[in-house]
Short mmCIF file of C-alpha atoms in Angstrom, two decimals:
data_model
loop_
_atom_site.label_atom_id
_atom_site.label_comp_id
_atom_site.label_asym_id
_atom_site.label_seq_id
_atom_site.Cartn_x
_atom_site.Cartn_y
_atom_site.Cartn_z
CA MET N 25 -50.67 -69.30 -140.98
CA LEU N 26 -51.08 -72.29 -143.32
CA ALA N 27 -52.16 -70.07 -146.22
CA ALA N 28 -49.19 -67.74 -145.64
CA MET N 29 -46.84 -70.73 -146.03
CA LEU N 30 -48.64 -72.34 -148.95
CA ALA N 31 -49.18 -69.22 -151.09
CA PRO N 32 -45.47 -68.55 -151.87
CA ALA N 33 -44.85 -72.28 -152.35
CA PHE N 34 -47.62 -72.47 -154.95
CA ALA N 35 -46.42 -69.22 -156.54
CA ARG N 36 -42.93 -70.69 -157.08
CA ARG N 37 -44.61 -73.45 -159.07
CA GLY N 38 -46.65 -71.00 -161.11
CA VAL N 39 -49.96 -71.67 -159.32
CA HIS N 40 -51.91 -68.69 -157.99
CA TYR N 41 -53.25 -69.22 -154.46
CA GLY N 42 -56.63 -68.01 -155.65
CA TRP N 43 -57.18 -71.49 -157.11
CA VAL N 44 -56.74 -72.99 -153.62
CA VAL N 45 -59.37 -70.60 -152.27
CA VAL N 46 -61.62 -71.59 -155.17
CA ALA N 47 -61.16 -75.28 -154.28
CA ALA N 48 -62.07 -74.66 -150.63
CA THR N 49 -65.08 -72.58 -151.68
CA PHE N 50 -66.10 -75.29 -154.16
CA LEU N 51 -66.29 -77.86 -151.35
CA VAL N 52 -68.24 -75.51 -149.08
CA MET N 53 -70.83 -74.75 -151.74
CA LEU N 54 -71.04 -78.43 -152.72
CA ALA N 55 -71.72 -79.52 -149.13
CA THR N 56 -74.21 -76.80 -148.27
CA ALA N 57 -76.08 -77.35 -151.52
CA ALA N 58 -76.35 -81.03 -150.58
CA ALA N 59 -78.00 -80.01 -147.31
CA MET N 60 -80.29 -77.66 -149.20
CA GLY N 61 -81.40 -80.38 -151.62
CA MET N 62 -82.21 -83.09 -149.07
CA PRO N 63 -85.96 -82.37 -148.68
CA GLY N 64 -86.63 -83.35 -152.30
CA VAL N 65 -86.39 -87.05 -151.43
CA LEU N 66 -88.05 -86.75 -148.02
CA ILE N 67 -91.48 -85.33 -148.83
CA ARG N 68 -93.09 -88.75 -149.21
CA PRO N 69 -91.41 -90.36 -146.14
CA LEU N 70 -92.41 -87.42 -143.93
CA SER N 71 -95.97 -87.51 -145.22
CA GLN N 72 -96.21 -91.25 -144.58
CA GLU N 73 -94.75 -91.09 -141.06
CA PHE N 74 -96.43 -87.96 -139.74
CA GLY N 75 -99.51 -87.66 -141.94
CA TRP N 76 -98.56 -84.18 -143.15
CA SER N 77 -99.91 -83.09 -146.54
CA THR N 78 -97.68 -82.00 -149.41
CA ALA N 79 -98.77 -78.40 -148.82
CA ASP N 80 -97.92 -78.71 -145.08
CA ILE N 81 -94.38 -79.82 -145.91
CA SER N 82 -94.02 -77.32 -148.76
CA GLY N 83 -94.52 -74.39 -146.36
CA PRO N 84 -91.28 -74.91 -144.39
CA LEU N 85 -89.45 -75.75 -147.62
CA ALA N 86 -90.66 -72.46 -149.10
CA LEU N 87 -89.42 -70.60 -145.99
CA ARG N 88 -86.00 -72.23 -146.39
CA LEU N 89 -85.85 -71.02 -149.99
CA VAL N 90 -86.94 -67.49 -149.05
CA LEU N 91 -84.29 -67.27 -146.33
CA PHE N 92 -81.71 -68.85 -148.64
CA GLY N 93 -82.17 -65.82 -150.88
CA ALA N 94 -83.05 -63.12 -148.34
CA VAL N 95 -79.84 -63.77 -146.40
CA GLY N 96 -77.79 -63.36 -149.58
CA PRO N 97 -77.37 -59.56 -149.61
CA PHE N 98 -76.48 -59.54 -145.92
CA ALA N 99 -74.18 -62.54 -146.40
CA ALA N 100 -72.24 -60.51 -148.99
CA ALA N 101 -71.91 -57.71 -146.44
CA LEU N 102 -70.94 -60.19 -143.68
CA LEU N 103 -68.23 -61.56 -145.96
CA GLN N 104 -66.83 -58.05 -146.30
CA ARG N 105 -67.23 -57.30 -142.59
CA HIS N 106 -66.08 -60.59 -141.01
CA GLY N 107 -64.34 -62.50 -143.82
CA LEU N 108 -64.75 -65.87 -145.49
CA ARG N 109 -63.70 -68.14 -142.65
CA ALA N 110 -65.82 -66.64 -139.88
CA THR N 111 -68.90 -66.41 -142.09
CA VAL N 112 -68.55 -69.98 -143.38
CA ALA N 113 -67.94 -71.36 -139.86
CA ALA N 114 -71.11 -69.71 -138.54
CA ALA N 115 -73.07 -71.03 -141.49
CA MET N 116 -71.88 -74.60 -140.97
CA VAL N 117 -72.90 -74.54 -137.31
CA LEU N 118 -76.43 -73.53 -138.31
CA ILE N 119 -76.73 -76.11 -141.09
CA VAL N 120 -75.41 -79.05 -139.09
CA ALA N 121 -77.60 -78.08 -136.12
CA GLY N 122 -80.66 -77.94 -138.38
CA LEU N 123 -79.96 -81.34 -139.95
CA VAL N 124 -79.17 -83.09 -136.67
CA LEU N 125 -82.13 -81.60 -134.82
CA ALA N 126 -84.41 -82.57 -137.71
CA THR N 127 -83.72 -86.24 -136.97
CA ARG N 128 -85.49 -85.76 -133.61
CA MET N 129 -88.53 -83.80 -134.78
CA THR N 130 -92.05 -85.03 -134.10
CA ALA N 131 -94.19 -81.95 -134.87
CA LEU N 132 -94.68 -79.73 -137.91
CA TRP N 133 -93.43 -76.58 -136.16
CA GLN N 134 -90.09 -78.31 -135.65
CA LEU N 135 -89.82 -78.78 -139.42
CA TRP N 136 -90.29 -75.01 -139.78
CA VAL N 137 -87.47 -74.37 -137.31
CA CYS N 138 -84.97 -77.03 -138.48
CA TRP N 139 -85.33 -76.99 -142.27
CA GLY N 140 -87.06 -73.66 -142.69
CA LEU N 141 -85.08 -71.41 -140.32
CA LEU N 142 -81.72 -73.01 -139.47
CA VAL N 143 -80.95 -74.65 -142.82
CA GLY N 144 -82.42 -71.68 -144.71
CA VAL N 145 -80.23 -69.09 -142.97
CA GLY N 146 -77.11 -71.27 -142.92
CA THR N 147 -77.21 -72.20 -146.59
CA GLY N 148 -78.04 -68.61 -147.51
CA MET N 149 -74.75 -67.51 -145.93
CA THR N 150 -72.80 -69.84 -148.24
CA ALA N 151 -74.90 -69.61 -151.39
CA VAL N 152 -73.93 -68.34 -154.84
CA VAL N 153 -73.12 -64.96 -153.25
CA LEU N 154 -70.10 -66.61 -151.64
CA GLY N 155 -68.91 -67.74 -155.07
CA ALA N 156 -69.50 -64.30 -156.53
CA THR N 157 -67.44 -62.71 -153.75
CA VAL N 158 -64.50 -65.09 -154.27
CA ALA N 159 -64.62 -64.81 -158.07
CA THR N 160 -64.73 -61.00 -158.16
CA ARG N 161 -62.19 -60.48 -155.37
CA TRP N 162 -59.53 -63.03 -156.36
CA PHE N 163 -59.87 -63.01 -160.17
CA THR N 164 -59.86 -60.44 -162.95
CA ALA N 165 -58.96 -62.85 -165.75
CA ARG N 166 -60.92 -66.14 -165.85
CA ARG N 167 -63.60 -64.66 -163.60
CA GLY N 168 -66.43 -66.13 -165.65
CA LEU N 169 -64.82 -69.58 -165.62
CA VAL N 170 -64.34 -69.45 -161.84
CA MET N 171 -67.93 -68.38 -161.32
CA GLY N 172 -69.05 -71.23 -163.55
CA MET N 173 -67.05 -73.75 -161.53
CA LEU N 174 -68.38 -72.51 -158.19
CA THR N 175 -71.94 -72.32 -159.43
CA ALA N 176 -71.64 -75.85 -160.81
CA SER N 177 -70.60 -77.06 -157.37
CA SER N 178 -73.77 -75.60 -155.89
CA ALA N 179 -76.08 -77.29 -158.37
CA THR N 180 -74.13 -80.53 -158.43
CA GLY N 181 -74.16 -80.78 -154.64
CA SER N 182 -77.93 -80.39 -154.50
CA LEU N 183 -78.43 -83.19 -157.03
CA ALA N 184 -75.48 -85.59 -156.72
CA PHE N 185 -76.31 -86.57 -153.13
CA LEU N 186 -79.92 -87.39 -153.95
CA PRO N 187 -79.50 -91.02 -155.09
CA LEU N 188 -77.61 -91.83 -151.87
CA ALA N 189 -80.20 -89.96 -149.80
CA ALA N 190 -83.07 -91.72 -151.58
CA TRP N 191 -81.42 -95.12 -151.03
CA LEU N 192 -80.82 -94.40 -147.34
CA ALA N 193 -84.36 -93.10 -146.92
CA SER N 194 -85.80 -96.30 -148.41
CA THR N 195 -83.48 -98.74 -146.60
CA ALA N 196 -82.47 -97.12 -143.31
CA GLY N 197 -85.09 -94.38 -142.86
CA TRP N 198 -85.21 -90.70 -143.73
CA ARG N 199 -83.26 -89.69 -140.61
CA MET N 200 -80.15 -91.54 -141.79
CA ALA N 201 -80.48 -89.81 -145.18
CA LEU N 202 -79.60 -86.49 -143.53
CA LEU N 203 -76.25 -87.58 -142.10
CA PRO N 204 -74.03 -87.59 -145.26
CA ALA N 205 -74.83 -83.94 -145.94
CA ALA N 206 -74.12 -83.02 -142.31
CA GLY N 207 -70.76 -84.80 -142.46
CA ALA N 208 -69.85 -83.11 -145.73
CA CYS N 209 -70.58 -79.70 -144.19
CA LEU N 210 -68.23 -80.40 -141.28
CA VAL N 211 -65.37 -81.45 -143.59
CA ALA N 212 -65.85 -78.51 -145.95
CA GLY N 213 -66.01 -76.02 -143.08
CA LEU N 214 -62.72 -77.33 -141.69
CA GLY N 215 -61.12 -76.99 -145.13
CA MET N 216 -62.16 -73.34 -145.37
CA LEU N 217 -60.84 -72.58 -141.87
CA LEU N 218 -57.44 -74.04 -142.78
CA LEU N 219 -57.04 -72.79 -146.36
CA GLY N 220 -59.37 -69.84 -146.90
CA ARG N 221 -58.27 -66.20 -147.07
CA ASP N 222 -60.39 -63.12 -147.67
CA HIS N 223 -58.26 -61.18 -150.14
CA PRO N 224 -55.15 -61.86 -152.28
CA GLY N 225 -53.41 -58.94 -150.59
CA GLU N 226 -53.41 -60.95 -147.33
CA VAL N 227 -50.90 -63.39 -148.88
CA ASN N 228 -49.03 -60.67 -150.78
CA LEU N 229 -50.48 -61.55 -154.20
CA PRO N 230 -52.27 -59.55 -156.87
CA ALA N 231 -55.65 -60.72 -158.07
CA PHE N 232 -55.29 -63.32 -160.83
CA GLY N 233 -54.86 -61.43 -164.09
CA GLU N 234 -53.43 -58.27 -162.47
CA GLY N 235 -49.83 -57.23 -161.93
CA ALA N 236 -49.93 -55.14 -158.74
CA VAL N 237 -50.64 -56.24 -155.19
CA THR N 238 -53.41 -54.20 -153.56
CA ALA N 239 -54.06 -53.93 -149.84
CA PRO N 240 -57.18 -55.66 -148.49
CA PRO N 241 -60.10 -53.23 -148.35
CA ARG N 242 -61.04 -51.66 -145.04
CA ARG N 243 -63.61 -53.68 -143.12
CA ALA N 244 -67.17 -52.44 -143.56
CA GLU N 245 -68.78 -50.96 -140.46
CA GLY N 246 -72.27 -52.43 -140.29
CA ALA N 247 -73.20 -55.25 -142.64
CA ALA N 248 -76.90 -54.38 -142.73
CA ARG N 249 -76.24 -50.71 -143.58
CA LEU N 250 -73.85 -51.70 -146.36
CA ALA N 251 -76.32 -54.16 -147.90
CA LEU N 252 -79.23 -51.71 -147.75
CA ALA N 253 -77.10 -48.91 -149.22
CA ALA N 254 -76.26 -51.13 -152.19
CA LEU N 255 -79.96 -51.89 -152.69
CA ALA N 256 -80.88 -48.21 -152.58
CA GLU N 257 -78.34 -47.42 -155.30
CA ALA N 258 -79.14 -50.45 -157.46
CA ALA N 259 -82.91 -49.91 -157.30
CA ARG N 260 -82.48 -46.76 -159.41
CA VAL N 261 -80.92 -48.76 -162.26
CA ARG N 262 -83.18 -50.48 -164.81
CA ALA N 263 -80.70 -53.33 -165.33
CA PHE N 264 -81.08 -54.34 -161.69
CA TRP N 265 -84.83 -54.94 -162.01
CA LEU N 266 -84.41 -56.89 -165.24
CA LEU N 267 -81.79 -59.07 -163.60
CA PHE N 268 -84.06 -59.44 -160.56
CA PHE N 269 -86.98 -60.59 -162.75
CA THR N 270 -84.94 -63.04 -164.80
CA PHE N 271 -83.40 -64.53 -161.67
CA PHE N 272 -86.86 -64.74 -160.05
CA VAL N 273 -87.83 -66.94 -162.99
CA CYS N 274 -84.58 -68.88 -162.66
CA GLY N 275 -85.48 -69.84 -159.09
CA LEU N 276 -89.08 -70.50 -160.08
CA SER N 277 -87.97 -73.04 -162.66
CA THR N 278 -85.06 -74.78 -160.88
CA ASN N 279 -84.64 -75.59 -157.19
CA GLY N 280 -88.08 -74.29 -156.23
CA LEU N 281 -89.98 -76.51 -158.65
CA VAL N 282 -87.77 -79.22 -160.12
CA GLY N 283 -85.47 -79.53 -157.11
CA THR N 284 -88.42 -79.79 -154.70
CA HIS N 285 -91.21 -81.49 -156.64
CA PHE N 286 -89.63 -83.44 -159.50
CA ILE N 287 -89.32 -86.69 -157.52
CA PRO N 288 -92.95 -86.62 -156.27
CA LEU N 289 -94.07 -85.75 -159.83
CA CYS N 290 -92.31 -88.84 -161.17
CA GLN N 291 -93.80 -90.95 -158.38
CA ASP N 292 -97.27 -89.78 -159.43
CA PHE N 293 -96.55 -91.37 -162.81
CA GLY N 294 -95.41 -94.66 -161.28
CA MET N 295 -91.65 -94.06 -161.24
CA ALA N 296 -89.65 -95.35 -158.27
CA GLU N 297 -88.11 -92.78 -155.90
CA VAL N 298 -84.51 -93.94 -156.38
CA ALA N 299 -84.93 -93.93 -160.18
CA ALA N 300 -86.34 -90.38 -160.10
CA ALA N 301 -83.48 -89.26 -157.86
CA SER N 302 -81.06 -90.81 -160.35
CA VAL N 303 -82.55 -88.66 -163.14
CA LEU N 304 -81.95 -85.58 -160.95
CA ALA N 305 -78.37 -86.74 -160.36
CA MET N 306 -77.99 -87.07 -164.14
CA MET N 307 -79.13 -83.45 -164.43
CA GLY N 308 -76.46 -82.55 -161.88
CA ALA N 309 -73.75 -84.20 -163.95
CA PHE N 310 -74.79 -82.34 -167.10
CA ASP N 311 -75.22 -79.13 -165.12
CA PHE N 312 -71.61 -79.39 -163.97
CA VAL N 313 -70.50 -79.38 -167.59
CA GLY N 314 -73.07 -76.79 -168.70
CA THR N 315 -72.37 -74.27 -165.95
CA ILE N 316 -68.57 -74.41 -166.33
CA GLY N 317 -69.08 -74.06 -170.09
CA SER N 318 -71.36 -71.10 -169.43
CA GLY N 319 -68.61 -69.44 -167.38
CA TRP N 320 -66.15 -69.95 -170.22
CA LEU N 321 -68.63 -68.52 -172.72
CA SER N 322 -69.48 -65.52 -170.53
CA ASP N 323 -65.80 -64.46 -170.73
CA ARG N 324 -66.12 -64.36 -174.52
CA LEU N 325 -69.72 -63.69 -175.62
CA ASP N 326 -72.49 -61.20 -174.89
CA SER N 327 -74.00 -62.32 -171.58
CA ARG N 328 -77.45 -61.05 -172.56
CA ARG N 329 -77.58 -63.36 -175.56
CA LEU N 330 -76.43 -66.24 -173.41
CA LEU N 331 -79.26 -65.59 -170.96
CA PHE N 332 -81.75 -65.42 -173.85
CA ALA N 333 -80.61 -68.85 -175.05
CA TYR N 334 -80.55 -70.41 -171.57
CA TYR N 335 -84.01 -69.26 -170.49
CA GLY N 336 -85.50 -70.05 -173.87
CA LEU N 337 -84.18 -73.62 -173.93
CA ARG N 338 -85.19 -74.19 -170.30
CA GLY N 339 -88.72 -73.01 -171.00
CA LEU N 340 -89.07 -75.30 -174.00
CA SER N 341 -87.78 -78.30 -172.02
CA LEU N 342 -90.29 -77.69 -169.20
CA LEU N 343 -93.16 -77.32 -171.66
CA ALA N 344 -92.14 -80.63 -173.26
CA LEU N 345 -91.85 -82.51 -169.93
CA PRO N 346 -95.55 -83.56 -169.68
CA PHE N 347 -95.15 -85.47 -172.95
CA SER N 348 -92.38 -87.65 -171.50
CA THR N 349 -92.94 -91.35 -170.72
CA PHE N 350 -91.68 -90.79 -167.14
CA SER N 351 -89.13 -93.57 -167.20
CA VAL N 352 -85.36 -93.32 -166.80
CA TYR N 353 -84.96 -93.69 -170.55
CA GLY N 354 -87.87 -91.41 -171.41
CA LEU N 355 -86.55 -88.65 -169.15
CA SER N 356 -82.94 -88.92 -170.31
CA LEU N 357 -83.35 -86.34 -173.08
CA PHE N 358 -85.03 -83.93 -170.66
CA ALA N 359 -82.22 -84.52 -168.14
CA VAL N 360 -79.57 -83.67 -170.74
CA PHE N 361 -81.13 -80.42 -172.01
CA TYR N 362 -82.47 -79.25 -168.67
CA GLY N 363 -79.32 -80.30 -166.81
CA LEU N 364 -77.01 -78.37 -169.14
CA ASP N 365 -79.14 -75.31 -168.37
CA TRP N 366 -79.91 -75.87 -164.66
CA ILE N 367 -78.09 -72.80 -163.35
CA ALA N 368 -75.94 -71.88 -166.32
CA THR N 369 -77.61 -68.47 -165.94
CA VAL N 370 -75.42 -67.54 -162.96
CA PRO N 371 -72.05 -66.72 -164.64
CA PRO N 372 -73.52 -64.30 -167.22
CA THR N 373 -75.74 -62.73 -164.54
CA VAL N 374 -72.74 -62.12 -162.26
CA ARG N 375 -70.76 -60.75 -165.21
CA ILE N 376 -73.53 -58.28 -166.09
CA ALA N 377 -73.70 -57.18 -162.44
CA ALA N 378 -69.94 -56.55 -162.43
CA GLN N 379 -70.14 -54.63 -165.72
CA VAL N 380 -72.94 -52.38 -164.47
CA PHE N 381 -72.07 -51.97 -160.78
CA GLY N 382 -68.30 -52.53 -160.48
CA ARG N 383 -66.11 -55.15 -158.82
CA GLU N 384 -66.57 -54.26 -155.13
CA ARG N 385 -70.30 -53.53 -155.28
CA ALA N 386 -71.22 -56.40 -157.64
CA PRO N 387 -71.40 -59.11 -154.91
CA LEU N 388 -73.71 -56.91 -152.84
CA VAL N 389 -76.00 -56.14 -155.78
CA PHE N 390 -75.92 -59.75 -156.90
CA GLY N 391 -77.00 -60.71 -153.38
CA TRP N 392 -80.23 -58.79 -153.92
CA VAL N 393 -80.65 -60.29 -157.39
CA PHE N 394 -80.17 -63.70 -155.82
CA ALA N 395 -82.89 -62.85 -153.30
CA GLY N 396 -85.20 -62.58 -156.30
CA HIS N 397 -84.05 -66.05 -157.38
CA GLN N 398 -85.02 -67.55 -154.06
CA LEU N 399 -88.29 -65.63 -153.89
CA GLY N 400 -89.19 -67.29 -157.17
CA ALA N 401 -88.03 -70.65 -155.76
CA ALA N 402 -90.25 -70.21 -152.71
CA VAL N 403 -93.26 -69.36 -154.89
CA ALA N 404 -92.65 -72.52 -156.93
CA ALA N 405 -92.09 -74.73 -153.87
CA LEU N 406 -95.35 -73.62 -152.30
CA GLY N 407 -97.25 -73.32 -155.58
CA GLY N 408 -96.21 -76.80 -156.67
CA GLY N 409 -97.55 -78.25 -153.44
CA LEU N 410 -100.83 -76.36 -153.80
CA SER N 411 -101.14 -77.48 -157.42
CA ARG N 412 -100.74 -81.10 -156.33
CA ASP N 413 -103.25 -80.82 -153.47
CA LEU N 414 -105.89 -78.67 -155.20
CA LEU N 415 -105.62 -79.86 -158.81
CA SER N 416 -104.31 -83.39 -158.14
CA SER N 417 -101.41 -82.73 -160.51
CA TYR N 418 -98.03 -81.01 -160.60
CA LEU N 419 -98.25 -80.43 -164.36
CA PRO N 420 -99.96 -76.98 -164.28
CA ALA N 421 -97.08 -75.66 -162.16
CA PHE N 422 -94.48 -77.06 -164.56
CA MET N 423 -96.26 -75.65 -167.62
CA LEU N 424 -96.57 -72.17 -166.06
CA SER N 425 -92.89 -72.25 -165.14
CA GLY N 426 -91.97 -73.04 -168.75
CA ALA N 427 -93.99 -70.07 -170.01
CA MET N 428 -92.30 -67.75 -167.49
CA CYS N 429 -88.89 -68.88 -168.77
CA LEU N 430 -89.80 -67.70 -172.27
CA ALA N 431 -90.74 -64.29 -170.84
CA ALA N 432 -87.39 -64.12 -169.00
CA ALA N 433 -85.56 -64.89 -172.25
CA LEU N 434 -87.05 -61.77 -173.82
CA ALA N 435 -86.35 -59.65 -170.73
CA ALA N 436 -82.67 -60.60 -170.83
CA LEU N 437 -82.24 -58.94 -174.22
CA ALA N 438 -83.50 -55.63 -172.78
CA ILE N 439 -80.65 -55.32 -170.23
CA ARG N 440 -78.15 -52.48 -170.74
CA THR N 441 -74.64 -53.51 -169.70
CA THR N 442 -73.18 -49.99 -169.52
CA ALA N 443 -73.37 -48.33 -166.13
CA PRO N 444 -75.64 -45.23 -166.14
CA PRO N 445 -74.36 -42.04 -164.47
CA ALA N 446 -76.65 -42.58 -161.46
CA ALA N 447 -74.97 -45.89 -160.61
CA ARG N 448 -72.10 -44.48 -158.56
CA PRO N 449 -69.87 -46.99 -156.77
CA VAL N 450 -70.35 -47.59 -153.06
CA PRO N 451 -66.99 -48.07 -151.30
CA VAL N 452 -66.40 -51.22 -149.29
CA ASP N 453 -66.65 -49.33 -146.01
CA GLY N 454 -70.20 -48.27 -146.84
CA THR N 455 -69.61 -44.51 -146.88
CA PRO N 456 -71.38 -42.53 -149.62
CA ALA N 457 -69.48 -42.19 -152.88
CA ALA N 458 -68.19 -38.83 -153.98
CA ALA N 459 -69.94 -37.29 -156.96
#
C-alpha cells in the first residue's frame, strides 16, 4: 500500500521508484553483511574464554561461508517465487536468532548452529544475489552503477561495523559486540517490508531506462527446480565455469581470508585489535568508492578487462602484504589498494552473466557463480586457520591467495561474452524453453 502511494508521488518529481527499492535493498545488504563480518573480531575472545583453537573456530566460520554461497542460487529462485519482502523477512528472523542465541552459547556445537547454520543461511538469502535480482529487474540503464552501489553496501557493512564491534568486545565483552548488527537487521528488515516491491510493473512503472510497462512475471513453481534447471543449462557454457573459477578466487582472497583472519594476523605482529579493525574499516571506505566506480566503469568498458585489472592488482597487493610494517601507517597503502578492489569484481561479473544468459536467468546463474565465491571463502577461512595452527603463521595462506588472484586475472580474459546457441533462456516459471 505504501509503495503504491509513494511511486506516483516520486514519479511526478522525476524520481523512479526503483531508486527507493535500491535504498531499501542497500540497507538490508549493509545490515546482513555486518552480521556476516562479526566473527572477524571475535576469534581471539572466543579462544580465550572457551579454550577453542583457531582451527576449531574456523570450522563453523567456514560452514557459514559455504552456506552463504550455497543458498545463493536457491535464494534467487525464492526471490522469484515468494518476492523480496517475504524472502528478506525470513532471512532477518534467521540472522537475528543466530546472533541472539550466540550470546548464550557455552559449547562448540552451538557455535556451529548459531554462526554456521543460522547466520550462514540467513545472510545467504540476502547476499549479492539479492542485489543482482533488484538491479536486473528494476534497471536497464544504470544497471552497472546500481549493482556497484548494492555490492558496496555488502562489503562496507562487513567492515564498517568492525571498529565498534572490536571496541565493544574489548570493553563490554564479545556478547555485546553482536547486538548492533542484530539491531541493524531488524531496522533494515522493517524498511524492506514497508517500501520494497518485487517488480516495477507492480507500481505501474517500466524498468528504469525502458519506455513500456511490463506485467510482473508469473511466479515460479518450485524454487529448487528452477535453480537446478538454471545450473543444468549454465554448466554447458564455458563462460559459466570461467566466472565460477574467478569468483572462487574472489572469495578465497576477500571475506574468507582477509575478512576472517586479517585481524588475528595483525595481532600476531603486535598490532592491537581495535587498530587492526580500523584498517579493515578503512578498506571498507575505499571499497565503497571502488565498487561504485567499478559499476560505473562496467557500463562503459569491457568487463573482462576490468576483471583482469582487479584480480591482478589484488594479487599483487596480497603478495606485498608480508613486507608491511604491520602498523596503521604501514598498512595504509595496502588498505587503499586492496580496499578499492575488495569486491569491485561483482558489477562486471553480473554484467557478463546478463550478457551471456539474459536478464531473467542472470540472477539464477549468478547465484551459482556466487556459490563458487563462497566455496573459495570457506576454503580460505579453514585453510587460514590450519596455516596458523600447523605452520605458526598466516603468511603462507596470504601468499597463496595472491598467486591465485594472478591466475584469475588471466582466466578473466578468456571469457566469451556472446551467448552460444546452447544457452537458451529459461523462463521465469521454470518450464523448458522452446527451441
